[in-house]
Every structure is written in structure tokens, then in C-alpha cells.
Short mmCIF file of C-alpha atoms and ligand atoms in Angstrom, two decimals:
data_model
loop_
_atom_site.label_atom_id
_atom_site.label_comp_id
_atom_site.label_asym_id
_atom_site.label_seq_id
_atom_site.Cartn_x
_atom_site.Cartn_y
_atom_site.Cartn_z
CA UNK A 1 0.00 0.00 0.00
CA UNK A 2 1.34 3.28 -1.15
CA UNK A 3 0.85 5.95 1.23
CA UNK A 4 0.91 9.61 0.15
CA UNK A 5 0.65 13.17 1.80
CA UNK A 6 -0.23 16.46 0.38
CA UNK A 7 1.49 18.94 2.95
CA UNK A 8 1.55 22.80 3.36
CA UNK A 9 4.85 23.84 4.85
CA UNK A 10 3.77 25.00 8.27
CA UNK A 11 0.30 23.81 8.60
CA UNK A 12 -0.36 22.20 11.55
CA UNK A 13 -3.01 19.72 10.88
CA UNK A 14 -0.81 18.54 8.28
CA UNK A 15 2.04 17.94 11.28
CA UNK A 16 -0.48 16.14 13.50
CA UNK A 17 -0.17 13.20 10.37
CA UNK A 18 3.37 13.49 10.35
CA UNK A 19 4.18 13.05 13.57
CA UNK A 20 1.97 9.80 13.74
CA UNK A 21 3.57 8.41 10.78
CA UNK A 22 7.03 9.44 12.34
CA UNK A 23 5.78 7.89 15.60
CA UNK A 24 5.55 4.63 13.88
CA UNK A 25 7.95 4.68 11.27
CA UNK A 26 5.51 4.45 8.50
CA UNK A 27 6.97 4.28 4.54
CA UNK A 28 5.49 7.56 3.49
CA UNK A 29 6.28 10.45 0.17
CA UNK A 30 5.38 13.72 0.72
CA UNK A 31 4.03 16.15 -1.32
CA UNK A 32 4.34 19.67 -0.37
CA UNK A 33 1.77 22.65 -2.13
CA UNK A 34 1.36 26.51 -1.89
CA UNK A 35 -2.25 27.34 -0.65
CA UNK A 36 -1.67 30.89 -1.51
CA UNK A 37 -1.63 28.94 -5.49
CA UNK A 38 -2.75 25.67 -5.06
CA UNK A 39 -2.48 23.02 -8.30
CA UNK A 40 -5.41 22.33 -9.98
CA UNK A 41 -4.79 18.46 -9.26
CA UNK A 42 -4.60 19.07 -5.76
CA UNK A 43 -8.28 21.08 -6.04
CA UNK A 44 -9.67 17.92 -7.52
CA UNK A 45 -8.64 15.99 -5.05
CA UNK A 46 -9.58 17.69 -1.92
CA UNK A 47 -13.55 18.01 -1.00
CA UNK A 48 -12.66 20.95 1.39
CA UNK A 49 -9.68 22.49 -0.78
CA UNK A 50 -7.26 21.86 2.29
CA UNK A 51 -4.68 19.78 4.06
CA UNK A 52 -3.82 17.19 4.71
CA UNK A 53 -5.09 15.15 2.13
CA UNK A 54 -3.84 11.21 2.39
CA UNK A 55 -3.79 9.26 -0.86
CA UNK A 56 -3.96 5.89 -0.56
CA UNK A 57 -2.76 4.05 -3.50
CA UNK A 58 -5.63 5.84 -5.67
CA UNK A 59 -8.21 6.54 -2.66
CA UNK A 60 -8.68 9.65 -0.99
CA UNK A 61 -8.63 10.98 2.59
CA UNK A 62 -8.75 13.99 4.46
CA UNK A 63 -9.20 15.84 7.90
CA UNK A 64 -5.96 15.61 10.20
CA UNK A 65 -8.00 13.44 12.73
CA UNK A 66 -9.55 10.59 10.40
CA UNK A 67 -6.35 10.82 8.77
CA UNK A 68 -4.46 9.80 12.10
CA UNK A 69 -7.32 7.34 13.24
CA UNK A 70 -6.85 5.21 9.74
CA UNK A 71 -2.45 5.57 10.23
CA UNK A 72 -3.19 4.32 13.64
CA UNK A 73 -5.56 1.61 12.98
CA UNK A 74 -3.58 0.07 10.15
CA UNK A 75 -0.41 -0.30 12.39
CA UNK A 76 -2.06 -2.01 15.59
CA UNK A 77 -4.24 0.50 16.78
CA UNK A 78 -2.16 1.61 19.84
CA UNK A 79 -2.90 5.49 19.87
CA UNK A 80 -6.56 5.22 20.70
CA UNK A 81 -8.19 3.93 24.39
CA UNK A 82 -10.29 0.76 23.65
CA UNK A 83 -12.95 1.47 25.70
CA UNK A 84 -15.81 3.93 23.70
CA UNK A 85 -15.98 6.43 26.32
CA UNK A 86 -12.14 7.17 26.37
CA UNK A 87 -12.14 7.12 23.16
CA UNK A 88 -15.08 9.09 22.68
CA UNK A 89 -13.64 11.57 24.74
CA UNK A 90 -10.10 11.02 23.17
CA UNK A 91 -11.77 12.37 20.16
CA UNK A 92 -13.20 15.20 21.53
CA UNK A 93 -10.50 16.61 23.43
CA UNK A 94 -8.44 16.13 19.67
CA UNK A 95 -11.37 18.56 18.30
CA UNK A 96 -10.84 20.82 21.18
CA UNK A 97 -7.04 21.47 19.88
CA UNK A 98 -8.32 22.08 16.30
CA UNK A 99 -9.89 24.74 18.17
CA UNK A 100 -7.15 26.05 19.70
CA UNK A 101 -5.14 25.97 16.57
CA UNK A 102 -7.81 28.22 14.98
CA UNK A 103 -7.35 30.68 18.18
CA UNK A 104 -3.47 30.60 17.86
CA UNK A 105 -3.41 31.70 13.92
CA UNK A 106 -6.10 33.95 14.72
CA UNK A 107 -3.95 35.57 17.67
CA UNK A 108 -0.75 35.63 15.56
CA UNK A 109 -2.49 37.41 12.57
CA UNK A 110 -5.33 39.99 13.64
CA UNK A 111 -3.84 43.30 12.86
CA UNK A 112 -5.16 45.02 15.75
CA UNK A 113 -4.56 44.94 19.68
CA UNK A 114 -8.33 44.07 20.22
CA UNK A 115 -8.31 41.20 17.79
CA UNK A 116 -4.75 39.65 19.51
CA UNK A 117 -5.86 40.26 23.15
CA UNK A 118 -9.56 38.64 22.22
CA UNK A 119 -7.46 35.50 20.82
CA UNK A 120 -4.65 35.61 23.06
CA UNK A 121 -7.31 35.36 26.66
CA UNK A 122 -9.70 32.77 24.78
CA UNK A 123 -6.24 30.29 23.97
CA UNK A 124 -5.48 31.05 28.06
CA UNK A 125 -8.80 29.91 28.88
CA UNK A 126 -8.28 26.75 27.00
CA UNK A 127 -5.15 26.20 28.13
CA UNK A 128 -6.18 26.70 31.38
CA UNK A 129 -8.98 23.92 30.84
CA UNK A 130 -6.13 21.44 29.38
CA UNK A 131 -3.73 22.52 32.71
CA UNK A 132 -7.17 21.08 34.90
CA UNK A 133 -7.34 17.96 32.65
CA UNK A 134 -4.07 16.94 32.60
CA UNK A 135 -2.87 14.07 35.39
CA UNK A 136 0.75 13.20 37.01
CA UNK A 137 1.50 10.95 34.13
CA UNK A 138 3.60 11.58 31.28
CA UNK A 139 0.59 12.16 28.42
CA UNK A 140 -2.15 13.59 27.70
CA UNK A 141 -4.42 10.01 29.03
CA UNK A 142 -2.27 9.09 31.19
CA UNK A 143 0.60 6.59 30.66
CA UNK A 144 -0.02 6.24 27.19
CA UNK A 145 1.04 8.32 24.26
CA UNK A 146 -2.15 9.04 22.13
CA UNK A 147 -3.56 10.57 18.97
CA UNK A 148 -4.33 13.46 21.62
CA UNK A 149 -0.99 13.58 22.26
CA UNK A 150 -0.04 14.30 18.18
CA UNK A 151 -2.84 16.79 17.77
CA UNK A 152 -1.75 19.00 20.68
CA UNK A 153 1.83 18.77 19.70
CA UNK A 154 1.97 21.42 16.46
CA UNK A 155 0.31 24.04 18.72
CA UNK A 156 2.90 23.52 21.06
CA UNK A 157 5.27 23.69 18.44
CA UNK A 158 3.90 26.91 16.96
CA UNK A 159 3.95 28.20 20.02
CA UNK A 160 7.59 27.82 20.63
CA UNK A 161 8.34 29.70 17.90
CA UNK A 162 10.08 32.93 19.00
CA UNK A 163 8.51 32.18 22.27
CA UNK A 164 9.74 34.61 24.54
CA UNK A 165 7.28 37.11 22.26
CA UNK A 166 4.40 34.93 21.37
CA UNK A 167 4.29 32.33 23.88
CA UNK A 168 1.12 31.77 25.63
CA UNK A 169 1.82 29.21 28.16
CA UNK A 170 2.97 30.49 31.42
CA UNK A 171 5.29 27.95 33.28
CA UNK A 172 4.06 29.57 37.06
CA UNK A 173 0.37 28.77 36.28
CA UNK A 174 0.28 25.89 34.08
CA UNK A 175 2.97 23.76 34.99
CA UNK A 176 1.36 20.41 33.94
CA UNK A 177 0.91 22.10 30.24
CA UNK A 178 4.45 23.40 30.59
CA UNK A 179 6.17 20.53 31.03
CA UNK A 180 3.86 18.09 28.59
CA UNK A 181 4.29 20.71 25.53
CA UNK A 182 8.32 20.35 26.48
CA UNK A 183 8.18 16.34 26.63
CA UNK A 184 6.40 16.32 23.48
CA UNK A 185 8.67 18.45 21.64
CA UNK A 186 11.66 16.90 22.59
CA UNK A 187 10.24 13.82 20.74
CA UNK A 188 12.33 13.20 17.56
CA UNK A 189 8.73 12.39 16.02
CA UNK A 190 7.82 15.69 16.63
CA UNK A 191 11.02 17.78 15.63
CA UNK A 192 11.09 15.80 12.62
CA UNK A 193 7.92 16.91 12.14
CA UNK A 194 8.47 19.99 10.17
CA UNK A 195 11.07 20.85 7.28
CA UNK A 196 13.90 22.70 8.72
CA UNK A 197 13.10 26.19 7.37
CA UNK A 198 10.22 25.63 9.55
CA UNK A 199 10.57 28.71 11.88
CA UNK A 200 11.32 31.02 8.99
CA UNK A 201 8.68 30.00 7.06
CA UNK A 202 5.88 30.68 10.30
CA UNK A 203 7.62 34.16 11.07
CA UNK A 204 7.48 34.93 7.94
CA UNK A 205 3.48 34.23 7.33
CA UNK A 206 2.89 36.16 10.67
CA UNK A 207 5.37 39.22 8.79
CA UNK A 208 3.22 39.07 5.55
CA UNK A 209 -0.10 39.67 7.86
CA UNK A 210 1.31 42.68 9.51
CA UNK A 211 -0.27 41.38 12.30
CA UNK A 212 -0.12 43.50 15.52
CA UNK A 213 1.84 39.98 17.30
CA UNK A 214 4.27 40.66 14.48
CA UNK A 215 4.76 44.35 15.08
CA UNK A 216 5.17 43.94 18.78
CA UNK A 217 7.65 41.42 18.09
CA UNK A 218 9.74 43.24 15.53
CA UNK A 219 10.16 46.44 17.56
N1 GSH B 301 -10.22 20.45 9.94
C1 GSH B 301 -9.11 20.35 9.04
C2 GSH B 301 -8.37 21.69 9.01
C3 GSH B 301 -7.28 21.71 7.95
C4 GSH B 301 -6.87 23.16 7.59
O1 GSH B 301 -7.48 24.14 8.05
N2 GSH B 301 -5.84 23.27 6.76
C5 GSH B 301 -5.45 24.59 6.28
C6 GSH B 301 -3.93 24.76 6.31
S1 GSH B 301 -3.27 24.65 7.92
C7 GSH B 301 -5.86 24.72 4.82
O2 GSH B 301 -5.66 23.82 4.04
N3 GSH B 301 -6.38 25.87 4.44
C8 GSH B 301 -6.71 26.17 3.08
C9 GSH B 301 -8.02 26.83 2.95
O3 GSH B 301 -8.75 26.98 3.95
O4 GSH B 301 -8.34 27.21 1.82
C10 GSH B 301 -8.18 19.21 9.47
O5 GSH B 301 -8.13 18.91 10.67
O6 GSH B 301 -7.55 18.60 8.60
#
């Protein structure tokens, strides 16, 4: 079975796939597009006109978290709980970091203070709510490393980007988010994860918005 992704250089959702094929050493190629001019091939393909998209051999998938349930559940199934209720709630807690991935771009490009501060408190909030969930263990459910665990990752990794300007997680009040966004970034799935113009790339979208997180950061 050929397995193939169509990536966008700093998106996210497209990480979350990565780092569960990284996680378990799945064959993979990579495609990568530019949204800002996206190939008509790649239009065809995708129902929603974004990524990822997973081709298998000639079939089509897409949305970061089917994506990751399929990877998982062809190689043994691991990242999810068994029982439906965890899982359930495995799922929904993975929708709640879509969320806050849609907060974090939102905070990093509004042009204006009111539009950064209105992002910047809601992504506290949530974080907040993730600081309450999280246990003693090392992952996000406990002892075992999860598809939660790989959707939460690229918003931790966005958000070390240049962190002592943009970062949103503060060490004194969330110290269980603190030091889970640190484990999982130390994890070679994750930091090999992105291509390694990665952090240019993101300041440089944030530049191009002239976003008021940009301006406070480049004076
Ligand atoms: N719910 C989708 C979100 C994917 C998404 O928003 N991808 C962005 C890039 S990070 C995209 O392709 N945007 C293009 C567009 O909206 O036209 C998922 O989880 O896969």
C-alpha cells in the first residue's frame, strides 16, 4: 500500500499526520503545495480544498484526525483507548485542539490589539482547561502516548516559535501544560515533524499579515 501526503509547509493539521507516521515509522512520500496557489490536481482531489489530504494508493482521505485514526488503525491500533468512552472523549479533546489551533493563527495574525488580546485570553482559557485535565502521568491520558498527544503537539510547536514574544503558556500557572508541551517536543517524532526552514517559514506568514503579534515582536 502506497501511502501519500499532500502537505503545506507550516500547517499544523498537516504535522499532526506526520508526527503519527514518524511515531511509527511508517513508509510515506510527501508532497508539499502553496495554498496561496494551489495546483489544480490538488483542487480535484480535496472536497474541502485543504490539508492534509492522504492518498492511498488511488483513494482519498482527508481531515488531520480521520487521517491519524486510519495511520493508527492500520499499524495495531495503539494510539486510541479501547474502551468507547475514552475514546469518545479522546476524540473530543483532539477537536478541542483544532480549536485552539484556529485561536493561535487567529492571535498571531489579527492586525489590531483588540483582535490579539480577544485570541490571546480565549487560547489562556483553554489552556487553562487542558492545565485542569491533565494528570501526574507523562501524556495527555495518562501513561499512554495518544492521537491526543499528536494533535496537541503542532500548537505547542507553533507556540515555541520565538517564544519569549508569542508564547502563551505560562510555566508559574500551568505547569502540567508546561512541562507536557516540552516532553512532546523533545520527541524526535515531533522535531522531525516539520522541514527545517520551519521557523522562517511561520515568522514569515505572521510578517506578511502585519499582524499586531508581528509588530510587537519586531520592535
Ligand atoms: N479540519 C481540518 C483543518 C485543515 C486546515 O485548516 N488546513 C489549512 C492549512 S493549515 C488549509 O488547508 N487551508 C486552506 C483553505 O482553507 O483554503 C483538518 O483537521 O484537517
Amino acid at each position: 500500500m502506497k501511502l501519500h501526503l499532500i502537505s503545506f509547509k507550516t500547517c499544523p493539521f498537516v504535522q499532526r499526520a506526520v508526527i503519527t507516521l514518524n511515531q511509527k515509522n511508517v513508509e510515506h512520500e510527501i508532497t508539499f503545495i502553496d495554498l496561496a496557489d494551489p495546483p489544480e490536481w490538488f483542487l480535484e482531489l480535496s472536497p474541502l480544498a485543504k490539508v492534509p489530504v492522504l492518498k492511498v494508493d488511488e483513494e482519498v482521505l482527508f481531515e488531520s484526525a480521520v487521517i491519524n485514526e486510519y495511520l493508527d488503525e492500520i499499524t495495531g491500533g495503539e494510539l486510541q483507548p479501547k474502551e468507547p468512552l475514552q475514546r469518545a472523549k479522546n476524540r473530543a479533546w483532539i477537536e478541542f485542539a483544532s480549536n485552539m489551533l484556529g485561536n493561535s493563527y487567529m492571535m498571531k495574525t489579527a492586525t489590531d490589539q483588540a483582535g490579539y488580546e480577544k485570541y490571546r485570553d480565549q487560547l489562556i482559557s483553554q489552556l487553562r482547561r487542558v492545565e485542569n485535565r491533565l494528570g501526574d502521568s507523562d501524556w495527555f491520558n495518562g501513561d499512554d502516548f495518544s492521537l491526543a498527544d499528536t494533535a496537541f503537539a503542532p500548537l505547542f510547536m507553533h507556540n515555541s516559535v520565538a517564544d519569549y514574544a508569542f508564547s502563551v503558556i505560562d510555566p508559574a500557572t500551568m505547569p502540567k501544560v508546561d512541562a507536557w508541551s516540552k516532553r512532546l517536543l523533545a520527541l524526535p517524532a515531533v522535531q522531525n515533524s516539520v522541514v527545517p526552514e520551519f521557523e522562517q517559514l511561520y515568522l514569515a506568514a505572521i510578517e506578511k499579515a502585519d499582524s499586531y503579534s508581528w509588530q510587537q515582536y519586531a520592535a
